[in-house]
Amino acid sequence: MFDPRDPAFLADPYPAFAALRAEGEVHQHDDLGIAITVSHAASAAVLRHRGLGRIWTDAQPLERFASFNLLHRNSLLENEPPAHTRLRRVIAGEFGRGHVQRLRPMVAELAESMVDTLAAKIAADGSADLLEHLAQPLPVAVIAELLGVPTSDGAQLVTWSNAIVKMYEYGLSEDGRDAAEQAAADFVAYLREVVAGSPRGIVRDLTASELTPDEVVATAVLLLMAGHEATVNVLGNGVTALLTHRTEWERLRSDPTLLDSAVEELIRFDSPLQLFERTATEEVEIAGHRVAKGSKIGALLGAAARDPKVFDAPDTLDVGRSPNAHLGFGMGIHYCVGAPLARVEIAAALTALTNRLPALRLAAQPERRPEFVIRGLRTLPVTA
């Protein structure tokens, strides 16, 4: 069984997933304390099964994690119907495909400006960090604009988000847990100040909706965090994959019609979310494995994305892959509400990079974040 703290595993978890998949579709992982699915079919079943839900359990002790618990207790991601339905309905229209398509010119302009900055930094210094100049600021700028918070606050929002999501990892230190709570408290205070002022954008709409004040804050924070984490990690992991599979970079650069399929393939090939937990609200059976009521099971999305029963040559990066039934955005009622926007952002970044920096290549080995559940990079040094 894999060790989620092992640097060698974190560098390339996919051989370990393949070995587990060869033994069976579901395994009990004692270190994680849950069962995990490693096949596409079993993972999809976990995401779809109505007897498996997102049931929030407060972090303990309550007085130590008041803000962290507030954000998650009132989050649509951590609730089932009817609360989930009510929370999702309020924001669904803001992220509908038609509305998001109208944002394409704005997102493309932002991406082009940021890639120009990246190119200038490379010209001046010989190399630059693609995360710092494109992958991180692009999704933050877009979601900040939509929500109606100052884009200039983006760096601080990223810092808070990075601290909070570490609580989703296993074996986090006490210092890390304290940092997550402090970041949550600061994020809550920040959003309460925004709401109390003259809110605009989605925050204004949330404030005018049926949501409670705590639900307004939790929803805005979720959108800021999710709107950043998914896209930055798809871009970081994905551009690294393209630059280490040079023929696929050249295919995409020379054939823009591959853009949409390339976006889906980058999400599949190195999934930014590796594990998504569900809790049994009744006794459930997944691929012959019994999940007792109240027990948890995790869909190992990274393993599902390399299942040879669904994907031909699953360990091969293929920017023209179609169909591509990856589970990167989930399934069922918890399917990522921001998926259309993430796709637009990733496509805009890839277009700007391949047009402006066709000779882009790695300047050094990227540094990976030492976490398992949220898979991403700390740095991505590039040159051209």
Coordinates of C-alpha atoms in Angstrom, one line a residue:
M1 CA 0.0 0.0 0.0
F2 CA 1.3 3.5 -0.8
D3 CA 2.5 6.0 1.8
P4 CA 1.0 9.4 1.0
R5 CA 4.0 11.1 2.7
D6 CA 6.6 9.3 0.6
P7 CA 8.4 11.8 -1.7
A8 CA 9.0 9.1 -4.3
F9 CA 5.3 8.3 -4.3
L10 CA 4.3 12.0 -4.5
A11 CA 6.7 12.5 -7.5
D12 CA 4.8 9.7 -9.5
P13 CA 1.9 8.0 -7.7
Y14 CA 0.6 6.3 -10.9
P15 CA 2.6 3.0 -10.8
A16 CA 1.4 2.4 -7.2
F17 CA -2.1 3.0 -8.3
A18 CA -1.7 0.5 -11.2
A19 CA -0.4 -2.1 -8.9
L20 CA -3.4 -1.7 -6.6
R21 CA -5.8 -1.8 -9.5
A22 CA -4.3 -5.1 -10.7
E23 CA -5.2 -6.6 -7.3
G24 CA -8.8 -5.2 -7.1
E25 CA -11.1 -2.2 -7.4
V26 CA -11.4 -1.3 -3.7
H27 CA -8.8 -1.5 -0.9
Q28 CA -8.8 -0.6 2.8
H29 CA -6.0 1.9 3.4
D30 CA -5.1 1.7 7.1
D31 CA -3.0 4.8 7.2
L32 CA -5.8 6.9 5.6
G33 CA -8.4 5.1 7.7
I34 CA -10.8 4.7 4.8
A35 CA -11.4 2.4 1.8
I36 CA -10.3 3.7 -1.5
T37 CA -11.4 2.9 -5.0
V38 CA -8.8 2.6 -7.8
S39 CA -10.9 1.7 -10.8
H40 CA -12.9 4.1 -13.0
A41 CA -16.1 2.2 -12.5
A42 CA -15.8 2.0 -8.7
S43 CA -14.8 5.6 -8.4
A44 CA -17.7 6.7 -10.6
A45 CA -20.0 4.6 -8.4
V46 CA -18.8 6.4 -5.3
L47 CA -19.4 9.8 -6.8
R48 CA -22.9 8.9 -8.1
H49 CA -24.3 6.7 -5.3
R50 CA -27.1 8.5 -3.4
G51 CA -26.3 6.4 -0.3
L52 CA -22.9 8.2 -0.2
G53 CA -22.9 11.8 0.7
R54 CA -20.7 14.7 1.8
I55 CA -21.5 14.7 5.6
W56 CA -19.5 17.4 7.4
T57 CA -18.0 16.6 10.8
D58 CA -16.6 19.5 12.7
A59 CA -12.9 19.7 13.3
Q60 CA -12.2 19.3 17.0
P61 CA -12.0 20.9 19.5
L62 CA -14.7 23.3 18.4
E63 CA -13.3 26.3 20.1
R64 CA -10.0 25.8 18.3
F65 CA -11.5 25.6 14.8
A66 CA -14.5 27.9 14.9
S67 CA -13.8 29.7 11.6
F68 CA -12.7 26.6 9.7
N69 CA -15.9 24.8 10.8
L70 CA -18.1 27.8 9.9
L71 CA -16.8 27.8 6.4
H72 CA -17.3 24.1 5.9
R73 CA -20.5 23.6 7.8
N74 CA -22.2 26.2 5.5
S75 CA -20.5 25.1 2.3
L76 CA -22.5 23.5 -0.6
L77 CA -19.5 21.1 -1.1
E78 CA -20.1 19.7 2.4
N79 CA -23.9 19.4 2.3
E80 CA -26.4 17.1 0.8
P81 CA -30.0 18.0 -0.4
P82 CA -32.0 20.0 0.5
A83 CA -29.3 22.3 1.8
H84 CA -27.0 21.6 -1.1
T85 CA -29.8 22.2 -3.6
R86 CA -30.6 25.5 -2.1
L87 CA -27.0 26.7 -1.9
R88 CA -26.1 25.5 -5.4
R89 CA -29.2 27.1 -7.0
V90 CA -28.1 30.6 -5.8
I91 CA -24.8 30.4 -7.8
A92 CA -25.5 28.0 -10.6
G93 CA -26.5 30.8 -13.1
E94 CA -23.3 32.6 -12.6
F95 CA -21.3 29.6 -13.8
G96 CA -23.6 28.4 -16.5
R97 CA -22.0 27.6 -19.9
G98 CA -23.6 30.5 -21.7
H99 CA -22.6 33.1 -19.1
V100 CA -19.0 31.7 -18.9
Q101 CA -18.6 31.8 -22.7
R102 CA -19.3 35.5 -22.6
L103 CA -16.2 35.8 -20.3
R104 CA -13.9 34.3 -22.9
P105 CA -12.6 37.7 -24.3
M106 CA -11.8 39.0 -20.8
V107 CA -10.1 35.8 -19.7
A108 CA -8.1 35.7 -23.0
E109 CA -6.9 39.3 -22.5
L110 CA -5.8 38.6 -19.0
A111 CA -3.9 35.5 -20.1
E112 CA -2.2 37.3 -22.9
S113 CA -1.1 40.1 -20.6
M114 CA 0.3 37.7 -18.0
V115 CA 2.2 35.7 -20.6
D116 CA 3.6 38.9 -22.0
T117 CA 4.9 39.6 -18.4
L118 CA 6.3 36.0 -18.2
A119 CA 8.1 36.5 -21.5
A120 CA 9.6 39.8 -20.4
K121 CA 10.8 38.2 -17.2
I122 CA 12.4 35.3 -19.1
A123 CA 14.0 37.8 -21.5
A124 CA 15.4 39.8 -18.6
D125 CA 16.5 37.0 -16.2
G126 CA 16.8 34.0 -18.4
S127 CA 14.0 32.1 -16.7
A128 CA 10.8 32.7 -14.7
D129 CA 8.3 30.9 -12.6
L130 CA 5.2 30.1 -14.7
L131 CA 3.1 29.6 -11.5
E132 CA 4.0 33.0 -10.2
H133 CA 3.3 34.9 -13.4
L134 CA 0.4 33.0 -15.0
A135 CA -1.0 29.9 -13.3
Q136 CA -1.7 31.5 -9.9
P137 CA -2.7 35.0 -10.8
L138 CA -5.0 34.2 -13.8
P139 CA -7.7 32.2 -12.0
V140 CA -7.5 34.5 -8.9
A141 CA -8.0 37.6 -11.1
V142 CA -11.0 36.1 -12.9
I143 CA -12.8 34.9 -9.8
A144 CA -12.0 38.1 -7.9
E145 CA -13.6 40.1 -10.7
L146 CA -16.7 37.9 -10.8
L147 CA -17.1 38.0 -7.0
G148 CA -16.5 41.7 -6.8
V149 CA -13.4 41.8 -4.6
P150 CA -10.2 43.7 -5.4
T151 CA -7.9 41.9 -7.7
S152 CA -5.0 43.5 -5.8
D153 CA -5.9 41.3 -2.9
G154 CA -5.2 38.2 -4.9
A155 CA -1.9 37.2 -3.4
Q156 CA -3.4 37.3 0.1
L157 CA -6.4 35.2 -1.0
V158 CA -4.0 32.6 -2.4
T159 CA -2.0 32.5 0.9
W160 CA -5.2 31.9 2.9
S161 CA -6.5 29.3 0.5
N162 CA -3.2 27.4 0.5
A163 CA -3.2 27.2 4.3
I164 CA -6.8 26.1 4.5
V165 CA -6.6 23.3 1.9
K166 CA -3.8 21.7 3.8
M167 CA -6.4 20.6 6.4
Y168 CA -7.7 18.2 3.7
E169 CA -4.4 16.3 3.8
Y170 CA -3.6 13.4 6.1
G171 CA -1.1 13.7 9.0
L172 CA -1.0 17.5 9.1
S173 CA 1.1 18.9 11.9
E174 CA -0.5 20.9 14.8
D175 CA 1.2 24.0 13.5
G176 CA -0.4 23.4 10.1
R177 CA -3.8 22.9 11.7
D178 CA -3.4 26.2 13.6
A179 CA -2.3 28.0 10.4
A180 CA -5.5 26.7 8.6
E181 CA -7.7 28.0 11.3
Q182 CA -6.0 31.4 11.4
A183 CA -6.3 31.6 7.6
A184 CA -10.0 30.7 7.8
A185 CA -10.5 33.4 10.5
D186 CA -8.8 36.0 8.4
F187 CA -10.8 35.0 5.3
V188 CA -14.1 35.2 7.2
A189 CA -13.2 38.6 8.5
Y190 CA -12.2 39.8 5.1
L191 CA -15.5 38.6 3.5
R192 CA -17.6 40.1 6.3
E193 CA -15.9 43.4 5.6
V194 CA -16.6 43.1 1.9
V195 CA -20.3 42.3 2.5
A196 CA -20.6 45.1 5.0
G197 CA -19.3 47.6 2.5
S198 CA -20.8 48.2 -1.0
P199 CA -20.6 44.7 -2.4
R200 CA -20.6 44.1 -6.2
G201 CA -20.6 41.1 -8.5
I202 CA -21.5 37.7 -7.1
V203 CA -21.0 38.9 -3.5
R204 CA -23.7 41.5 -4.0
D205 CA -26.0 38.8 -5.4
L206 CA -25.3 36.4 -2.6
T207 CA -26.0 39.2 0.0
A208 CA -29.4 39.8 -1.7
S209 CA -30.3 36.1 -1.8
E210 CA -32.0 33.9 0.7
L211 CA -28.7 32.8 2.2
T212 CA -27.8 33.5 5.8
P213 CA -24.8 35.8 6.5
D214 CA -22.6 32.7 7.3
E215 CA -23.7 31.0 4.1
V216 CA -22.8 34.1 2.1
V217 CA -19.3 34.1 3.5
A218 CA -18.8 30.4 3.2
T219 CA -20.1 30.4 -0.4
A220 CA -17.8 33.3 -1.4
V221 CA -14.8 31.7 0.2
L222 CA -15.5 28.4 -1.5
L223 CA -15.7 30.0 -4.9
L224 CA -12.5 31.9 -4.3
M225 CA -10.7 28.8 -3.1
A226 CA -12.1 26.3 -5.6
G227 CA -11.8 28.9 -8.4
H228 CA -8.1 29.1 -7.7
E229 CA -6.9 25.6 -6.6
A230 CA -8.3 23.6 -9.5
T231 CA -7.0 25.8 -12.3
V232 CA -3.6 26.6 -10.9
N233 CA -2.9 22.9 -10.4
V234 CA -4.2 21.8 -13.8
L235 CA -2.0 24.5 -15.4
G236 CA 1.1 23.6 -13.3
N237 CA 0.8 19.8 -13.7
G238 CA -0.4 20.1 -17.3
V239 CA 2.2 22.5 -18.7
T240 CA 4.9 20.3 -17.0
A241 CA 3.4 17.3 -18.8
L242 CA 3.4 19.1 -22.1
L243 CA 7.0 20.3 -21.8
T244 CA 8.2 16.8 -20.8
H245 CA 6.2 15.2 -23.7
R246 CA 7.5 17.6 -26.3
T247 CA 5.7 16.1 -29.3
E248 CA 2.4 16.8 -27.6
W249 CA 3.4 20.5 -27.0
E250 CA 4.3 20.7 -30.7
R251 CA 1.0 19.0 -31.7
L252 CA -1.0 21.5 -29.7
R253 CA 1.1 24.5 -30.9
S254 CA 0.7 23.6 -34.6
D255 CA -3.0 22.5 -34.4
P256 CA -5.3 24.9 -32.4
T257 CA -8.3 22.6 -33.1
L258 CA -6.8 20.3 -30.4
L259 CA -7.2 22.9 -27.7
D260 CA -10.5 21.6 -26.2
S261 CA -9.3 18.0 -26.1
A262 CA -6.0 19.0 -24.7
V263 CA -7.7 20.8 -21.8
E264 CA -9.5 17.6 -20.9
E265 CA -6.4 15.5 -21.3
L266 CA -4.4 17.6 -19.0
I267 CA -7.1 17.3 -16.3
R268 CA -7.0 13.5 -16.8
F269 CA -3.3 12.9 -17.1
D270 CA -2.2 14.4 -13.7
S271 CA -5.3 15.1 -11.7
P272 CA -5.2 18.1 -9.4
L273 CA -7.6 16.5 -7.0
Q274 CA -6.5 12.9 -6.2
L275 CA -9.0 11.9 -3.6
F276 CA -12.6 12.8 -2.9
E277 CA -14.2 11.3 0.2
R278 CA -17.8 10.3 0.7
T279 CA -19.7 9.1 3.9
A280 CA -22.2 6.3 3.8
T281 CA -25.7 7.5 4.9
E282 CA -26.8 3.8 4.7
E283 CA -25.1 0.6 4.1
V284 CA -23.6 0.6 0.6
E285 CA -21.8 -1.9 -1.6
I286 CA -19.2 -0.6 -4.1
A287 CA -17.5 -3.2 -6.4
G288 CA -18.2 -5.9 -3.8
H289 CA -16.9 -3.9 -0.9
R290 CA -19.3 -3.2 1.9
V291 CA -19.3 0.3 3.3
A292 CA -21.1 0.5 6.7
K293 CA -23.4 3.4 7.5
G294 CA -21.3 6.2 8.9
S295 CA -18.0 4.9 7.3
K296 CA -16.1 6.8 4.7
I297 CA -14.9 5.7 1.3
G298 CA -12.6 7.7 -1.1
A299 CA -12.7 7.8 -4.9
L300 CA -9.1 7.9 -5.9
L301 CA -9.5 10.1 -9.0
G302 CA -5.9 9.9 -10.0
A303 CA -6.1 6.1 -10.2
A304 CA -9.4 6.2 -12.1
A305 CA -7.9 8.5 -14.7
R306 CA -5.3 5.8 -15.6
D307 CA -7.7 2.8 -15.8
P308 CA -6.9 0.9 -19.0
K309 CA -10.5 -0.4 -19.2
V310 CA -11.6 3.1 -20.0
F311 CA -8.6 4.9 -21.5
D312 CA -6.4 3.4 -24.3
A313 CA -2.7 3.7 -23.3
P314 CA -3.7 5.5 -20.1
D315 CA -0.1 6.4 -19.2
T316 CA 0.4 8.2 -22.5
L317 CA -0.3 12.0 -22.8
D318 CA -2.5 12.4 -25.9
V319 CA -3.7 16.0 -26.5
G320 CA -6.1 14.6 -29.1
R321 CA -7.7 12.0 -26.9
S322 CA -11.4 11.6 -27.6
P323 CA -13.6 10.5 -25.9
N324 CA -12.1 11.4 -22.5
A325 CA -14.3 10.2 -19.6
H326 CA -12.1 11.6 -16.8
L327 CA -13.6 12.2 -13.4
G328 CA -11.5 15.3 -12.7
F329 CA -14.5 17.5 -12.0
G330 CA -16.5 14.9 -10.2
M331 CA -19.9 13.4 -11.0
G332 CA -23.4 13.6 -9.7
I333 CA -24.8 16.5 -7.6
H334 CA -21.3 17.5 -6.5
Y335 CA -20.0 18.0 -10.1
C336 CA -17.8 21.1 -10.0
V337 CA -20.0 24.1 -10.6
G338 CA -17.0 26.1 -11.8
A339 CA -15.9 23.5 -14.4
P340 CA -17.0 25.6 -17.5
L341 CA -14.9 28.6 -16.1
A342 CA -11.9 26.4 -15.4
R343 CA -12.0 25.1 -18.9
V344 CA -12.0 28.6 -20.3
E345 CA -9.1 29.7 -18.1
I346 CA -7.0 26.7 -19.0
A347 CA -7.7 27.1 -22.7
A348 CA -6.8 30.8 -22.6
A349 CA -3.5 30.1 -20.8
L350 CA -2.5 27.4 -23.3
T351 CA -3.4 29.5 -26.3
A352 CA -1.4 32.5 -25.0
L353 CA 1.6 30.3 -24.1
T354 CA 1.8 28.4 -27.4
N355 CA 1.3 31.6 -29.4
R356 CA 3.7 33.9 -27.5
L357 CA 6.3 31.4 -26.3
P358 CA 6.4 28.5 -28.8
A359 CA 9.9 27.5 -27.7
L360 CA 8.9 27.3 -24.0
R361 CA 10.8 24.7 -22.0
L362 CA 11.6 23.8 -18.5
A363 CA 14.5 25.8 -17.0
A364 CA 14.9 23.4 -14.0
Q365 CA 13.0 20.6 -12.3
P366 CA 9.7 21.8 -11.0
E367 CA 9.3 21.6 -7.2
R368 CA 6.2 19.6 -6.2
R369 CA 4.0 20.4 -3.2
P370 CA 4.5 17.8 -0.5
E371 CA 0.7 16.9 -0.4
F372 CA -1.2 14.0 -1.7
V373 CA -4.9 15.0 -1.9
I374 CA -4.4 18.3 -3.7
R375 CA -1.7 17.6 -6.3
G376 CA 0.3 20.5 -7.5
L377 CA 3.6 22.3 -7.8
R378 CA 5.3 24.9 -5.7
T379 CA 7.4 26.2 -8.6
L380 CA 7.5 25.8 -12.3
P381 CA 10.7 27.4 -13.7
V382 CA 10.6 27.9 -17.5
T383 CA 12.7 29.5 -20.2
A384 CA 12.3 30.0 -23.9

